[in-house]
Tab-separated table of C-alpha atoms in Angstrom:
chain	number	residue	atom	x	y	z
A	1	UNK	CA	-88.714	285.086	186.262
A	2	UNK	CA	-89.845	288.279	186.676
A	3	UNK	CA	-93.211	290.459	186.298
A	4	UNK	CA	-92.796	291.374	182.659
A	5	UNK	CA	-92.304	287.637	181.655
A	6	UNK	CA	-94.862	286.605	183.641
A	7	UNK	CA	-97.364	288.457	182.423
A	8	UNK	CA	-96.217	288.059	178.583
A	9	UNK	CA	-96.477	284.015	179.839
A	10	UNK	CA	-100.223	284.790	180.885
A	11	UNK	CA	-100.895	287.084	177.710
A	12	UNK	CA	-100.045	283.778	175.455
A	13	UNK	CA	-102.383	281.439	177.757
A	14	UNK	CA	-105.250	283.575	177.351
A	15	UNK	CA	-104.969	283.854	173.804
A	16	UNK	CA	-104.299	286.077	170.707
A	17	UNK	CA	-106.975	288.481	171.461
A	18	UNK	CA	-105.453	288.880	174.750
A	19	UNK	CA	-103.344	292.626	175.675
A	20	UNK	CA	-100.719	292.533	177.574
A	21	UNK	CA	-102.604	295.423	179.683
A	22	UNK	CA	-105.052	293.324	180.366
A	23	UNK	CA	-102.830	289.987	181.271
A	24	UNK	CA	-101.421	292.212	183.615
A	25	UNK	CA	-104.730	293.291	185.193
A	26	UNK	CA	-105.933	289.567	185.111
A	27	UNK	CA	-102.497	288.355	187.076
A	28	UNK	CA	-102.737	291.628	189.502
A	29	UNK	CA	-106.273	290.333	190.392
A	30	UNK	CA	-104.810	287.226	191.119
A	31	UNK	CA	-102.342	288.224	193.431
A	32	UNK	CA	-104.783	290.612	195.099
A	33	UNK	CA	-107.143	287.991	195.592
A	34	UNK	CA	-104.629	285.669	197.082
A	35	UNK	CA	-103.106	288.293	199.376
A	36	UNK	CA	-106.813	289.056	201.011
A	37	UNK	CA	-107.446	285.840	201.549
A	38	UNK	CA	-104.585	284.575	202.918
A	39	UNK	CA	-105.099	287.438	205.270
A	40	UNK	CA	-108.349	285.090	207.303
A	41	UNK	CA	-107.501	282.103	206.217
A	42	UNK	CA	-105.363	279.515	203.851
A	43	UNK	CA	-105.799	279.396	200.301
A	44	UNK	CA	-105.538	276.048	198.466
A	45	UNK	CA	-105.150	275.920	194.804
A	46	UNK	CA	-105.621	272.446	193.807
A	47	UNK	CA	-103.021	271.584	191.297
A	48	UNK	CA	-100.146	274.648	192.609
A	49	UNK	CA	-100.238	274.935	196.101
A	50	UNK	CA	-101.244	276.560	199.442
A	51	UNK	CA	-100.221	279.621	200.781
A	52	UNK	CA	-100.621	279.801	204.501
A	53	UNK	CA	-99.315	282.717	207.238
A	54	UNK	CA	-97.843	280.569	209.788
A	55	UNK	CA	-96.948	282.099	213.550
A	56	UNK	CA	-93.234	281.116	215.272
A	57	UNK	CA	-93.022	281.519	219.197
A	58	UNK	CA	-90.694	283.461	220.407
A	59	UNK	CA	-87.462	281.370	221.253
A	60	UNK	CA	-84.047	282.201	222.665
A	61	UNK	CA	-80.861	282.172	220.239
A	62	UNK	CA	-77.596	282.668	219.268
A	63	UNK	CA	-75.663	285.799	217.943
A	64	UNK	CA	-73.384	283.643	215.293
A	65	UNK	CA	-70.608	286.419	214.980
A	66	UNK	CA	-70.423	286.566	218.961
A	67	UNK	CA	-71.824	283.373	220.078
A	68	UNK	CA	-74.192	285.727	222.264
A	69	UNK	CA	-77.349	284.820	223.606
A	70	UNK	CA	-80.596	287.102	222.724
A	71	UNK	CA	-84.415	286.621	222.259
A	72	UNK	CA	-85.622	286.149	219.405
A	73	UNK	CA	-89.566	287.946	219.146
A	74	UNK	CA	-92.356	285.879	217.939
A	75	UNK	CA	-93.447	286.420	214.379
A	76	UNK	CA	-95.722	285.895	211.335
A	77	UNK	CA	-94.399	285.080	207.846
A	78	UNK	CA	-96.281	283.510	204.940
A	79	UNK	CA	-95.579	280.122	203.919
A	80	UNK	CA	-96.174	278.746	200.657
A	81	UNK	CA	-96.691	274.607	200.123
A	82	UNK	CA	-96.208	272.885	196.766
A	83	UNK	CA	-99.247	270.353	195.639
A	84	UNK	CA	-98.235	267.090	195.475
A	85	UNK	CA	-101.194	267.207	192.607
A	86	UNK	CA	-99.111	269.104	190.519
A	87	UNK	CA	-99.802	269.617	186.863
A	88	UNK	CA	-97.491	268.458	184.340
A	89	UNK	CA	-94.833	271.192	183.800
């Protein structure tokens, strides 16, 4: 799914007198929110999930087309957890 559908999906939660200008404002918010808070700390939505940036050492590996060893930096990436609480879908 992509943007567009997204936001029609949120447009048709919020209602009839709902535009789809400002579905997409609500759902920007919402990922704006989520992406400066994730920033400090983890954010927990009960009932979706968490989203969490996670760091990885840095560790030796394997080139896979050469079979050559190299190191591999340390890194940040952000990880995002199911609730086992989900919702029904």
């Amino acid at each position: 799914m992509k943007k567009p559908q997204l936001v029609s999906l949120v447009q048709a939660k919020l209602g009839e007198g709902t535009t789809k200008k400002s579905a997409a404002a609500a759902l920007d918010a919402v990922i704006a929110a989520i992406t400066e808070g994730v920033r400090t700390e983890k954010v927990q939505i009960f009932g979706f999930g968490t989203f969490e940036i996670r760091d990885h050492a840095a560790r030796a590996g394997r080139n896979p087309y050469t079979g050559e060893p190299l190191q591999i930096p340390a890194s940040r990436s952000l990880t995002f957890k199911p609730s086992p609480h989900q919702r029904h879908i």
